[in-house]
Short mmCIF file of C-alpha atoms in Angstrom, two decimals:
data_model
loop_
_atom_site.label_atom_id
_atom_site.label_comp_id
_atom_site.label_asym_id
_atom_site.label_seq_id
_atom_site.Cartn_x
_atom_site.Cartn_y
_atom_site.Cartn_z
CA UNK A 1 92.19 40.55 20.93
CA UNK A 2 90.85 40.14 24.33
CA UNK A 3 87.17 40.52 24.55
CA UNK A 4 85.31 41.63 27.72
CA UNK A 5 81.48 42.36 27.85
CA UNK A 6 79.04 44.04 30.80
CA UNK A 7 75.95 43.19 31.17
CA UNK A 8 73.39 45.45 31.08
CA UNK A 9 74.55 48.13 29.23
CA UNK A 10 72.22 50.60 30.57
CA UNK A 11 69.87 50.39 33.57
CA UNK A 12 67.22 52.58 35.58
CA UNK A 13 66.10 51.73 39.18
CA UNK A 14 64.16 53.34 41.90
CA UNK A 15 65.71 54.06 44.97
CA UNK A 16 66.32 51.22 47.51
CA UNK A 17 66.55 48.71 45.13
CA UNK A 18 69.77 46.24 44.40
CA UNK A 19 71.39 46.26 41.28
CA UNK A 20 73.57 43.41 39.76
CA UNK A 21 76.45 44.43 36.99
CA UNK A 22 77.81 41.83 34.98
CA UNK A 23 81.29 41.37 33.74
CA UNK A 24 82.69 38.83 31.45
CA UNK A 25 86.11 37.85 29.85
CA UNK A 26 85.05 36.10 26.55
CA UNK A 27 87.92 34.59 25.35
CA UNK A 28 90.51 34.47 27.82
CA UNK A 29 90.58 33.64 31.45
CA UNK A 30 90.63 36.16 34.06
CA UNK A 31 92.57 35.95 37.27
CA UNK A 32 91.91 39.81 38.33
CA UNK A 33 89.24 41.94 37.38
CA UNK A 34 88.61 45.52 38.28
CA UNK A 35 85.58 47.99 39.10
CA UNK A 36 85.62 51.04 38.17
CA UNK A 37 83.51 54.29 38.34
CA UNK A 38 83.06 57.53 36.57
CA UNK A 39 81.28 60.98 37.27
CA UNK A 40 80.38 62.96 34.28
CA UNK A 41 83.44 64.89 32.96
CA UNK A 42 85.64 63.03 35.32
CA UNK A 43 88.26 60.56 34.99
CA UNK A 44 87.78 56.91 35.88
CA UNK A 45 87.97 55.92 40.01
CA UNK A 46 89.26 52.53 40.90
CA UNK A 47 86.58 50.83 43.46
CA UNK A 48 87.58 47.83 43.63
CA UNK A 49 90.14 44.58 42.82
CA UNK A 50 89.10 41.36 42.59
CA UNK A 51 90.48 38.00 42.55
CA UNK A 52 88.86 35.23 41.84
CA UNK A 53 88.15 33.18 44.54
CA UNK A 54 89.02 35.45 46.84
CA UNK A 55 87.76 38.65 48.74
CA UNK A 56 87.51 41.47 46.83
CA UNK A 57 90.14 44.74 47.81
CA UNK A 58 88.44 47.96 48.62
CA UNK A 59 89.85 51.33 47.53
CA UNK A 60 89.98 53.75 50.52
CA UNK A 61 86.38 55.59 50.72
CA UNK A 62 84.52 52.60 48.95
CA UNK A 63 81.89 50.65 51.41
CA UNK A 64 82.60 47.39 50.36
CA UNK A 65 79.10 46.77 52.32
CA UNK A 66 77.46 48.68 49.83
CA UNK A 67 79.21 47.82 46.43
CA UNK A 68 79.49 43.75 46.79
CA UNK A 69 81.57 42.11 44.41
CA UNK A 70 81.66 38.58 43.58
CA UNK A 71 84.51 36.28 41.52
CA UNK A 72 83.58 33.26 41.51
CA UNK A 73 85.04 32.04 37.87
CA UNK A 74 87.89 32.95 36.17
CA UNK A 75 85.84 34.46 33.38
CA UNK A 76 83.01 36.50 35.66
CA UNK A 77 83.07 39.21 38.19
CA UNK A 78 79.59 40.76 39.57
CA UNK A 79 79.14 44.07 40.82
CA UNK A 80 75.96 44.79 43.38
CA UNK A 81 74.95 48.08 44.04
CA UNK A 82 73.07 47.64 47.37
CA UNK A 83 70.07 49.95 48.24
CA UNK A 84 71.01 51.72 45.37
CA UNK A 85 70.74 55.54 45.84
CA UNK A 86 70.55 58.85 43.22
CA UNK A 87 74.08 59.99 44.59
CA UNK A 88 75.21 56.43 42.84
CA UNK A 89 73.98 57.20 39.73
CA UNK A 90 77.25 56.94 37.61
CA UNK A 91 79.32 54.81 34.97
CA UNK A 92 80.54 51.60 36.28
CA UNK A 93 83.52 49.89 33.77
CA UNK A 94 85.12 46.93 34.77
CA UNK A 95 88.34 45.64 33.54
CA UNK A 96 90.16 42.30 33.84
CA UNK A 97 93.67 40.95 33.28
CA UNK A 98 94.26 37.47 31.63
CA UNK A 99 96.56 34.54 33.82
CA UNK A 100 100.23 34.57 34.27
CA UNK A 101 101.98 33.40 31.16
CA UNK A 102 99.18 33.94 28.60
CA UNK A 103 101.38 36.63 26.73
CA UNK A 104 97.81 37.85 24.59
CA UNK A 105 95.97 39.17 27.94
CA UNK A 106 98.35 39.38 30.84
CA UNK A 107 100.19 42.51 29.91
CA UNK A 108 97.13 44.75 30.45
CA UNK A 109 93.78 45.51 31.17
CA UNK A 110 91.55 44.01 28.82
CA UNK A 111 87.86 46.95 29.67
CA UNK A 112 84.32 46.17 29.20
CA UNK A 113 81.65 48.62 27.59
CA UNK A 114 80.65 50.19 30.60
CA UNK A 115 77.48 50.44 32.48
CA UNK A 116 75.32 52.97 32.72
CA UNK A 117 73.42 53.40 36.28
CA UNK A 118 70.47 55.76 36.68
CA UNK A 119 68.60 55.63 40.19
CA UNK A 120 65.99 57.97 40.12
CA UNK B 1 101.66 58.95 45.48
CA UNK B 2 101.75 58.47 41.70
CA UNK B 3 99.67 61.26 40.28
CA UNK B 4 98.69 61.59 36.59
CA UNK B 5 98.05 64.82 34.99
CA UNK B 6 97.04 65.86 31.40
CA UNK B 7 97.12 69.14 29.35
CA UNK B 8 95.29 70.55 28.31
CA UNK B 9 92.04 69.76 29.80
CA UNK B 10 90.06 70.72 26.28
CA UNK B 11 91.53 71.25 22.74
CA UNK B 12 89.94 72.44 19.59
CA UNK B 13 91.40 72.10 16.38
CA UNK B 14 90.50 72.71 12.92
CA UNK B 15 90.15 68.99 10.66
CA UNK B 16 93.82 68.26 9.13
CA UNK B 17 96.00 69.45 12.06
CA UNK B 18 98.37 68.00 13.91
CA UNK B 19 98.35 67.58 17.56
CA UNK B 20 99.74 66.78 20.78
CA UNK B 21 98.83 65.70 23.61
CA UNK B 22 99.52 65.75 27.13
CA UNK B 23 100.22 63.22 30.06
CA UNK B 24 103.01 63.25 32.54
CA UNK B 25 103.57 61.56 35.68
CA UNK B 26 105.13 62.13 39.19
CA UNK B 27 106.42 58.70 39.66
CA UNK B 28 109.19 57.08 36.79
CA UNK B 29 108.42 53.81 38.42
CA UNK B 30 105.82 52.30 36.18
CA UNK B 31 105.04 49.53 34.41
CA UNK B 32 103.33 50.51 31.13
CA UNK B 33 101.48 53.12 30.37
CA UNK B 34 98.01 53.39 28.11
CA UNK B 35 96.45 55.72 26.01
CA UNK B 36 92.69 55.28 25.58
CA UNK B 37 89.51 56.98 23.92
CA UNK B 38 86.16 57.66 25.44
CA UNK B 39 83.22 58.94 23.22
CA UNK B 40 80.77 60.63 25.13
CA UNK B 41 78.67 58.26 27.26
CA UNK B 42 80.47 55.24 25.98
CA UNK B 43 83.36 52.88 27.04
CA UNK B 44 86.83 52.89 26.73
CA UNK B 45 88.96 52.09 23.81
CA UNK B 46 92.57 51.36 24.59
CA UNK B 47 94.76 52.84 21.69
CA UNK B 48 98.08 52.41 22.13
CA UNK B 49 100.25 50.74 25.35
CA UNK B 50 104.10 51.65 25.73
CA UNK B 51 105.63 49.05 28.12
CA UNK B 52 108.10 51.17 30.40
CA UNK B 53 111.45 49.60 27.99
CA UNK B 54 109.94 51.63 25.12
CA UNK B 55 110.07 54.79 24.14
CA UNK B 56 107.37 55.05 21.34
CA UNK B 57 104.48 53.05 19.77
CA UNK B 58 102.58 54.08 16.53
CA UNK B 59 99.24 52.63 15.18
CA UNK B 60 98.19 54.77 11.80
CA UNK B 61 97.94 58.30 12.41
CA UNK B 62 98.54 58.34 16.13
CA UNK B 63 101.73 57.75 17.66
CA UNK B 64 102.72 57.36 21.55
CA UNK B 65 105.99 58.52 23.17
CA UNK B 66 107.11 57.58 26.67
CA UNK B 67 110.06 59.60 28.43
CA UNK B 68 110.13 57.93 31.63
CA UNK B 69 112.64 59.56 33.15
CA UNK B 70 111.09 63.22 33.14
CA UNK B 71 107.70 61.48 33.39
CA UNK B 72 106.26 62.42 30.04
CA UNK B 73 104.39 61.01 27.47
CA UNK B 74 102.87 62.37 24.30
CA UNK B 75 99.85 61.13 22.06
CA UNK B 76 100.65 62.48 18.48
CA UNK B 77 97.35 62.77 16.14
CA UNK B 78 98.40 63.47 12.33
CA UNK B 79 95.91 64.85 10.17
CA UNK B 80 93.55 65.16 12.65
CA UNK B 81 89.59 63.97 11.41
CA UNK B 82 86.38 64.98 12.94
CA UNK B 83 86.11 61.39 14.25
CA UNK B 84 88.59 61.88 16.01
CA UNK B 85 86.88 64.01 18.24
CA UNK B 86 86.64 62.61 21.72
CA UNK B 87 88.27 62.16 25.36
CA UNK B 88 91.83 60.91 25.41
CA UNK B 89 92.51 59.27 29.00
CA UNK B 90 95.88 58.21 29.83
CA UNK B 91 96.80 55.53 32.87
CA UNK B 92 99.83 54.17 34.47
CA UNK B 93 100.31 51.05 34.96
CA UNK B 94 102.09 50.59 38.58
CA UNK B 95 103.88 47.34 38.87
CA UNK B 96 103.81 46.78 42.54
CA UNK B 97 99.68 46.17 42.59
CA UNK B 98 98.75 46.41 38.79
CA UNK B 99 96.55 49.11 39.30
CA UNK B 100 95.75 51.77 36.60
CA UNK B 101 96.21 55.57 38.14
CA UNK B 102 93.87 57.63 35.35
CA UNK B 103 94.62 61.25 34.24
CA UNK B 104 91.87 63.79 33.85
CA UNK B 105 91.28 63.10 30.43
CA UNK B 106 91.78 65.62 27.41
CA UNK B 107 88.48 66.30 25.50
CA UNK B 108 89.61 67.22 21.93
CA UNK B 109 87.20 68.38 19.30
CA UNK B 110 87.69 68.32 16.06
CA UNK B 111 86.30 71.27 13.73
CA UNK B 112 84.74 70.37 10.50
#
């Protein structure tokens, strides 16, 4: 099946610092990826789609200024946490979706592992 | 607004039960719908997708059901194992923008 990794898994920072997430489609091409984020005992938020090569769309309450998201391949997204703060301390998953008539990954969302964001 | 609900919110069940559980949605107009697993500080597992022309899907002991038109589904666990223990998310799959709307999540545990 459709393989998609993050990269790191798990990661501390202090506060004020940047923070890049990693995601990857292995073995099928992306044209959309998602970000996601959870709060403990909470279900999954939507952030963010992206397209590749083209500007990411916000969800409503998400500063795109502060969560930057890059596409630039159809088998990587990036997700930078800018001047990262405690309050975004969370569990980032990204998801991506596999190209228009590519029956094994287009149907659905294909998720990564998750990432695990401290800033202390 | 599609909203996505789940019930119950916890369950705990003694190893070799049955079970149901719990999603149901405001909006019939979906695409497919997904049942995953999340272990405690981990990722998701997708377990079993109904695309909105089916009515069940079954992969060993758990089987999906999908009543679109009262906006129901179902995730049936048979002979339920401590592994199983975990949080059952279900999501929507809206056509219009391919964007997932996630219940709550059902944490089940599973009694030795």
């Amino acid at each position: 099946g459709a393989v998609v990794s993050q990269h790191p898994s798990r990661v501390i920072c202090k506060s004020g610092t940047s923070v890049k997430i990693e995601c990857r489609s292995l073995d099928f091409q992306a044209t959309t990826m998602f970000w996601y984020r959870q709060f403990p005992k909470q279900s999954l938020m939507l952030m963010a789609t992206s397209n590749e090569g083209s500007k990411a769309t916000y969800e409503q309450g998400v500063e795109k200024d502060k969560f930057l998201i890059n596409h630039a391949s159809l088998t990587l997204s990036t997700l930078t946490v800018t001047s990262a703060h405690p309050e975004d301390s969370s569990f980032y998953i990204c998801s991506a979706r596999g190209l228009a008539g590519d029956p094994s990954s287009y149907n659905e969302q294909f998720f990564g592992p998750g990432t695990r964001l401290t800033v202390l | 607004k599609q909203e996505v609900t789940q019930i119950p919110a916890a369950l705990s069940v003694p190893e070799g039960e049955n079970l149901v559980l719990n999603c149901s949605f405001t909006d019939s107009a979906i695409y497919n719908l997904q049942w995953f697993r999340q272990d405690p500080g981990k990722g998701l597992t997708s377990l079993l997708l109904i695309q909105s022309s089916q009515r069940e899907q079954t992969s060993g002991r758990l089987n999906a059901s999908l009543d679109k038109s009262s906006g129901r589904s179902t995730l049936y666990i048979a002979a339920s194992q401590p592994g199983d223990s975990a949080t059952y998310l279900c999501a929507v799959d809206l056509d219009s923008n391919y964007q997932l709307i996630w219940g709550a999540g059902t944490k089940l545990i599973i009694k030795p």
